Amino acid sequence: MQFDIKKVVRPNIEKLKPYSSAKDEFSGEARVLLDANENSLGSPLTKWYNRYPDPYQKEIKEKLAFIKKVQANQIFLGNGSDEIIDLLFRTFCEPGKDNIIICPPTYPMYEVGANINNVEIKSAPLLSDFQLNVAHIEQLVNANTKIIWLCSPNNPTGNSLDRIDIETVLNHFNGIVVVDEAYINFSKQKSFVQSLEDYPNLVVLQTLSKAWGLAGLRVGMCFASKEIVGYLNKVKPPYNISMVAQELVLKALEEVGQVNDMIQHLVEMRIALAEVIASMPHVQKVYPSDTNFLLVKIPHATKLYQYLCTKGIILRDRSSLPNCENSVRITIGNEQENTELVDAMAEWIAQTFDKA
Ligand SMILES: Cc1ncc(COP(=O)(O)O)c(C=O)c1O
């Protein structure tokens, strides 16, 4: 495979002269900061958030590089992975000309991102066991295909994609292959972050929103070649990660041990909840999960979803997605939330099926 990043990036992005922030233009000791039109008196609320944050989040990247065993220049951070998804479209896909491939059912933001950016979507649905249809993906690729979006473990199905299939796609495609690993910490599968040197076209997405428990901070991570990271840096808004988020992320990264304990606890609760739900009458299937959620197939799933809403328990009805008829996606809650869910489900099952 001959991958040439310059053939994949949009020509206007290749030529783009990025915004140069005040912080980009000096080096050395900064004592009197009169360069960025900040408010030097500070805010009445706090003393220090009057300054713009580090545009490249250097301290965080140094720590992450150590934790993930990559170079700091192979890391890009976004305002959630959702921002990175959008930036990937804007960096690589020419609106009205290029196309991308998705494998539904999967995370809907790939489709939304394509539609926002006026990029054609080609679909290679997952097979009935929710694995990739590699032959179909290969058939869909044409000269204008820029990105293939893979999600492993996949949302909403919960399974990890077969590693060999992902490698086949990486080996045979001359564009960008995104492997979205938002849920990787809940799985026993090996991350693709360690494969960056093997695949110049690989982009791995991870997030602090799931295993790290920091969805409210909005910090997503992208691991890729330094060339790809360089293009994303050109396209991103200058200060896309707030100072508050950067400070808290730095603290959180000190707590890898506690986070691992929490992941273990969530996985134990997932296994226990899967067993309880699978043993309930009329439940047709609890799909195996490598994530912090379960996909559950049950007759009249939409009615179950609506009933639980009336009890203040909110699931995600996924019934309208391909191969997900009559399925709800259930996030693993805390112990009390899981108990409430099981009780309310049992109530609904008794009411609904006893009548028939
Ligand atoms: C597969 C997948 N990728 C990305 C995201 C978004 O993550 P973030 O909170 O970092 O934007 C989600 C959120 O549910 C997801 O399921």
Coordinates of C-alpha atoms and ligand atoms in Angstrom, one line a residue:
M1 CA 0.0 0.0 0.0
Q2 CA 1.3 3.4 -1.0
F3 CA -0.1 5.9 1.4
D4 CA 0.7 9.5 0.7
I5 CA -0.9 12.0 3.2
K6 CA -0.5 14.8 0.7
K7 CA -2.9 13.1 -1.7
V8 CA -5.5 12.6 1.1
V9 CA -5.5 16.1 2.8
R10 CA -7.7 18.8 1.2
P11 CA -5.6 21.0 -1.1
N12 CA -6.8 24.2 0.7
I13 CA -5.7 22.8 4.1
E14 CA -2.3 21.8 2.7
K15 CA -1.9 25.5 1.6
L16 CA -3.6 26.9 4.7
K17 CA -1.6 29.5 6.7
P18 CA -3.1 28.8 10.2
Y19 CA -4.1 31.4 12.7
S20 CA -1.0 32.3 14.7
S21 CA -2.0 33.0 18.3
A22 CA -0.2 35.5 20.6
K23 CA 1.2 32.5 22.4
D24 CA 2.6 31.0 19.2
E25 CA 4.8 34.0 18.5
F26 CA 7.2 34.3 21.4
S27 CA 9.4 32.0 23.3
G28 CA 11.4 32.6 26.4
E29 CA 10.2 34.1 29.7
A30 CA 7.0 36.0 29.6
R31 CA 6.7 38.5 32.5
V32 CA 4.4 41.2 31.2
L33 CA 1.7 39.8 29.0
L34 CA 0.3 42.6 26.8
D35 CA -0.1 40.6 23.6
A36 CA -3.5 38.9 23.6
N37 CA -6.0 41.6 24.6
E38 CA -6.8 39.6 27.8
N39 CA -8.0 41.5 30.9
S40 CA -4.9 42.1 33.0
L41 CA -6.9 42.9 36.1
G42 CA -8.3 39.4 36.3
S43 CA -11.9 38.4 36.8
P44 CA -13.9 39.4 39.9
L45 CA -14.7 35.7 40.1
T46 CA -11.3 34.1 40.0
K47 CA -7.8 35.4 39.9
W48 CA -6.3 33.4 37.1
Y49 CA -8.8 32.4 34.3
N50 CA -8.2 35.8 32.6
R51 CA -5.4 34.3 30.5
Y52 CA -5.9 32.1 27.4
P53 CA -4.9 28.5 27.9
D54 CA -2.0 26.7 26.3
P55 CA -3.2 26.1 22.6
Y56 CA -1.3 22.8 22.3
Q57 CA -1.8 21.5 25.9
K58 CA 1.8 20.6 26.2
E59 CA 1.8 19.4 29.8
I60 CA -1.1 17.0 29.2
K61 CA 0.4 15.6 26.1
E62 CA 3.7 14.9 27.9
K63 CA 1.8 12.9 30.5
L64 CA -0.3 11.2 28.0
A65 CA 2.7 10.3 25.9
F66 CA 4.2 8.6 28.9
I67 CA 0.9 6.7 29.7
K68 CA 0.2 5.7 26.2
K69 CA 3.8 5.1 25.1
V70 CA 3.7 7.4 22.1
Q71 CA 5.4 10.6 21.1
A72 CA 3.8 13.8 22.3
N73 CA 3.6 15.0 18.7
Q74 CA 1.5 11.9 17.8
I75 CA -1.3 13.3 20.1
F76 CA -4.1 15.7 19.3
L77 CA -6.7 16.8 21.9
G78 CA -10.2 18.0 21.0
N79 CA -13.2 19.4 22.7
G80 CA -14.6 15.9 23.0
S81 CA -13.9 13.3 20.3
D82 CA -16.9 14.9 18.6
E83 CA -14.7 17.9 17.8
I84 CA -12.0 15.7 16.4
I85 CA -14.5 13.8 14.2
D86 CA -15.6 17.2 12.7
L87 CA -12.0 18.3 12.3
L88 CA -11.2 15.1 10.5
F89 CA -13.9 15.8 8.0
R90 CA -12.8 19.4 7.5
T91 CA -9.1 18.4 7.1
F92 CA -9.5 15.5 4.6
C93 CA -12.9 15.6 2.9
E94 CA -13.7 18.1 0.1
P95 CA -17.4 19.0 0.4
G96 CA -19.6 17.9 -2.5
K97 CA -16.8 15.7 -3.9
D98 CA -15.3 13.2 -1.5
N99 CA -17.0 10.4 0.3
I100 CA -16.5 8.3 3.5
I101 CA -17.5 4.8 4.5
I102 CA -19.4 3.9 7.7
C103 CA -20.4 0.5 9.0
P104 CA -23.9 0.8 10.7
P105 CA -25.2 0.4 13.2
T106 CA -22.5 2.6 14.7
Y107 CA -21.9 5.9 16.5
P108 CA -24.2 8.4 14.7
M109 CA -21.7 11.3 14.7
Y110 CA -19.8 10.0 11.7
E111 CA -22.9 10.4 9.7
V112 CA -23.9 13.7 11.2
G113 CA -20.3 15.0 10.6
A114 CA -20.5 13.9 7.0
N115 CA -23.8 15.6 6.5
I116 CA -22.7 18.9 8.2
N117 CA -19.7 18.9 5.9
N118 CA -21.6 17.9 2.7
V119 CA -19.6 14.7 2.3
E120 CA -21.2 11.7 0.6
I121 CA -21.8 8.7 2.9
K122 CA -21.3 5.1 1.7
S123 CA -22.6 2.3 4.0
A124 CA -21.2 -1.2 4.5
P125 CA -23.5 -2.5 7.2
L126 CA -22.1 -4.8 9.9
L127 CA -22.8 -8.5 9.3
S128 CA -25.4 -10.2 11.5
D129 CA -22.7 -11.0 14.1
F130 CA -21.9 -7.2 14.1
Q131 CA -18.5 -7.8 12.5
L132 CA -17.1 -5.9 9.4
N133 CA -18.1 -6.8 5.9
V134 CA -14.6 -6.3 4.6
A135 CA -15.5 -7.3 1.0
H136 CA -18.3 -4.8 0.9
I137 CA -16.1 -2.0 2.3
E138 CA -13.5 -2.8 -0.4
Q139 CA -16.2 -2.7 -3.1
L140 CA -17.3 0.8 -2.0
V141 CA -13.9 2.4 -2.0
N142 CA -13.3 4.7 -5.0
A143 CA -10.8 7.5 -5.9
N144 CA -12.8 10.0 -3.8
T145 CA -13.0 7.9 -0.6
K146 CA -11.1 9.7 2.1
I147 CA -12.1 8.2 5.5
I148 CA -13.3 4.7 6.6
W149 CA -14.9 5.0 10.1
L150 CA -14.6 2.0 12.3
C151 CA -15.7 1.9 15.9
S152 CA -14.3 -0.8 18.2
P153 CA -15.7 -1.7 20.6
N154 CA -18.7 -0.5 18.7
N155 CA -21.6 1.7 19.9
P156 CA -24.4 0.6 20.1
T157 CA -23.7 -3.1 19.6
G158 CA -21.0 -3.4 22.3
N159 CA -18.7 -5.8 20.6
S160 CA -15.1 -5.4 19.5
L161 CA -14.4 -5.7 15.8
D162 CA -12.1 -8.5 14.7
R163 CA -8.6 -7.1 14.7
I164 CA -7.6 -9.0 11.5
D165 CA -10.4 -7.3 9.7
I166 CA -9.3 -3.8 10.9
E167 CA -5.8 -4.6 9.8
T168 CA -7.0 -5.7 6.4
V169 CA -8.8 -2.4 5.9
L170 CA -5.7 -0.5 7.1
N171 CA -3.5 -2.5 4.7
H172 CA -5.7 -2.1 1.6
F173 CA -7.0 1.4 1.8
N174 CA -5.0 4.5 0.8
G175 CA -7.0 7.0 2.8
I176 CA -7.5 7.5 6.5
V177 CA -8.8 4.7 8.7
V178 CA -10.3 6.0 12.0
V179 CA -10.5 3.4 14.8
D180 CA -12.8 5.0 17.4
E181 CA -11.8 3.3 20.7
A182 CA -14.1 5.4 23.0
Y183 CA -14.8 2.2 25.0
I184 CA -11.5 0.4 24.8
N185 CA -10.7 0.6 28.5
F186 CA -13.7 -1.7 29.2
S187 CA -12.5 -4.3 26.9
K188 CA -9.7 -6.9 27.0
Q189 CA -8.7 -6.1 23.4
K190 CA -5.4 -4.5 22.6
S191 CA -5.6 -0.9 21.5
F192 CA -4.4 0.2 18.1
V193 CA -2.5 3.1 19.7
Q194 CA 0.6 0.8 19.7
S195 CA 0.2 0.2 16.0
L196 CA 0.8 3.8 14.8
E197 CA 4.3 3.0 13.5
D198 CA 2.9 0.2 11.3
Y199 CA 0.1 2.2 9.7
P200 CA 0.7 5.8 8.6
N201 CA -3.0 6.1 7.7
L202 CA -4.3 5.1 11.1
V203 CA -6.1 7.6 13.4
V204 CA -7.2 6.2 16.8
L205 CA -9.8 8.1 18.8
Q206 CA -10.2 7.8 22.6
T207 CA -11.9 9.9 25.1
L208 CA -11.9 11.0 28.8
S209 CA -15.8 10.8 28.7
K210 CA -16.2 7.1 29.4
A211 CA -13.7 5.1 31.5
W212 CA -12.1 8.3 33.0
G213 CA -15.5 9.6 34.1
L214 CA -15.0 13.1 32.7
A215 CA -17.7 13.6 30.1
G216 CA -18.4 17.1 31.4
L217 CA -14.9 18.3 30.7
R218 CA -15.2 17.6 27.0
V219 CA -11.7 16.2 26.2
G220 CA -11.2 13.7 23.4
M221 CA -7.9 12.2 22.3
C222 CA -6.5 11.4 18.9
F223 CA -3.4 9.4 18.3
A224 CA -1.9 9.5 14.8
S225 CA 1.2 10.2 12.8
K226 CA 2.8 13.6 13.5
E227 CA 1.9 14.7 10.0
I228 CA -1.8 14.0 10.6
V229 CA -1.6 15.7 14.0
G230 CA 0.1 18.7 12.3
Y231 CA -2.9 19.1 9.9
L232 CA -5.4 18.9 12.7
N233 CA -3.4 21.6 14.6
K234 CA -3.7 23.8 11.6
V235 CA -7.5 23.5 11.4
K236 CA -8.5 23.5 15.0
P237 CA -9.7 26.7 16.8
P238 CA -6.7 28.2 18.7
Y239 CA -7.8 27.5 22.2
N240 CA -10.0 24.5 21.9
I241 CA -9.4 23.0 25.4
S242 CA -10.3 25.4 28.2
M243 CA -7.8 26.1 31.1
V244 CA -10.2 24.6 33.6
A245 CA -10.4 21.4 31.6
Q246 CA -6.6 21.3 31.2
E247 CA -6.0 21.7 34.9
L248 CA -8.5 19.0 35.8
V249 CA -7.2 16.6 33.2
L250 CA -3.7 17.0 34.5
K251 CA -4.9 16.0 38.0
A252 CA -7.0 13.2 36.6
L253 CA -4.0 11.7 34.8
E254 CA -2.3 11.3 38.2
E255 CA -5.1 8.9 39.2
V256 CA -4.5 6.0 36.7
G257 CA -4.8 3.5 39.6
Q258 CA -8.1 4.7 40.8
V259 CA -9.5 4.9 37.3
N260 CA -8.4 1.2 36.7
D261 CA -10.3 0.2 39.9
M262 CA -13.4 2.0 38.7
I263 CA -13.2 0.4 35.3
Q264 CA -12.9 -3.0 37.1
H265 CA -16.0 -2.2 39.2
L266 CA -18.0 -1.1 36.1
V267 CA -17.1 -4.3 34.3
E268 CA -18.2 -6.4 37.3
M269 CA -21.5 -4.5 37.4
R270 CA -21.9 -5.0 33.6
I271 CA -21.4 -8.8 33.9
A272 CA -23.8 -9.0 36.9
L273 CA -26.5 -6.8 35.2
A274 CA -26.2 -8.8 31.9
E275 CA -26.8 -12.0 33.8
V276 CA -29.9 -10.6 35.6
I277 CA -31.4 -9.1 32.5
A278 CA -30.7 -12.3 30.4
S279 CA -32.6 -14.3 33.0
M280 CA -35.7 -12.1 32.9
P281 CA -38.7 -13.7 31.0
H282 CA -39.2 -12.5 27.4
V283 CA -35.7 -11.0 27.1
Q284 CA -34.5 -12.4 23.7
K285 CA -30.9 -11.5 23.9
V286 CA -28.3 -9.6 25.9
Y287 CA -25.5 -9.0 23.5
P288 CA -21.9 -9.6 24.7
S289 CA -20.4 -6.3 25.6
D290 CA -16.8 -4.9 25.7
T291 CA -18.1 -1.5 26.9
N292 CA -20.0 0.2 29.7
F293 CA -23.4 -0.5 28.2
L294 CA -25.6 -3.5 27.2
L295 CA -27.6 -3.9 24.0
V296 CA -30.8 -5.8 24.9
K297 CA -33.3 -7.3 22.6
I298 CA -36.9 -7.7 23.8
P299 CA -40.3 -7.6 22.1
H300 CA -41.9 -4.2 22.1
A301 CA -38.6 -2.5 23.1
T302 CA -39.9 1.0 22.2
K303 CA -42.8 0.5 24.6
L304 CA -40.3 -0.6 27.3
Y305 CA -38.3 2.5 26.6
Q306 CA -41.4 4.7 26.9
Y307 CA -42.6 3.0 30.1
L308 CA -39.2 3.5 31.8
C309 CA -39.2 7.2 30.7
T310 CA -42.4 7.6 32.7
K311 CA -40.5 6.3 35.7
G312 CA -37.7 8.7 35.1
I313 CA -35.3 6.0 33.9
I314 CA -33.9 6.9 30.5
L315 CA -32.5 4.3 28.1
R316 CA -31.6 4.7 24.4
D317 CA -34.1 3.0 22.1
R318 CA -32.0 1.7 19.2
S319 CA -34.8 -0.3 17.5
S320 CA -34.7 1.8 14.3
L321 CA -31.1 0.9 13.5
P322 CA -30.2 -1.9 11.1
N323 CA -30.0 -5.4 12.8
C324 CA -31.1 -3.7 16.1
E325 CA -34.9 -4.2 15.8
N326 CA -36.5 -4.3 19.3
S327 CA -33.3 -3.3 21.0
V328 CA -32.5 -0.9 23.8
R329 CA -29.1 0.3 24.9
I330 CA -28.6 0.4 28.6
T331 CA -25.7 2.2 30.2
I332 CA -24.3 0.5 33.3
G333 CA -25.3 2.8 36.2
N334 CA -24.4 2.7 39.9
E335 CA -25.7 -0.2 42.1
Q336 CA -28.9 1.7 43.1
E337 CA -29.6 2.8 39.5
N338 CA -29.1 -0.8 38.2
T339 CA -31.5 -2.2 40.9
E340 CA -34.1 0.5 40.0
L341 CA -33.8 -0.4 36.3
V342 CA -34.2 -4.2 36.9
D343 CA -37.2 -3.6 39.2
A344 CA -38.9 -1.3 36.7
M345 CA -38.2 -3.7 33.8
A346 CA -39.6 -6.6 35.8
E347 CA -42.7 -4.6 36.5
W348 CA -43.2 -3.8 32.8
I349 CA -42.5 -7.4 31.7
A350 CA -45.1 -8.7 34.1
Q351 CA -47.7 -6.1 33.0
T352 CA -47.1 -6.4 29.3
F353 CA -46.8 -10.1 28.8
D354 CA -49.2 -11.4 31.4
K355 CA -52.0 -9.6 29.6
A356 CA -51.4 -11.5 26.3
Ligands
LIG1 C1 -18.1 5.6 19.9 C2 -18.1 7.0 20.4 N1 -17.2 7.9 20.0 C3 -17.2 9.1 20.5 C4 -18.1 9.5 21.4 C5 -18.0 11.0 21.9 O1 -17.1 11.1 22.8 P1 -16.8 12.6 23.4 O2 -17.5 12.7 24.7 O3 -15.3 12.5 23.7 O4 -17.1 13.6 22.4 C6 -19.0 8.7 21.9 C7 -20.0 9.1 22.8 O5 -21.0 8.4 23.2 C8 -19.1 7.3 21.4 O6 -20.0 6.5 21.7

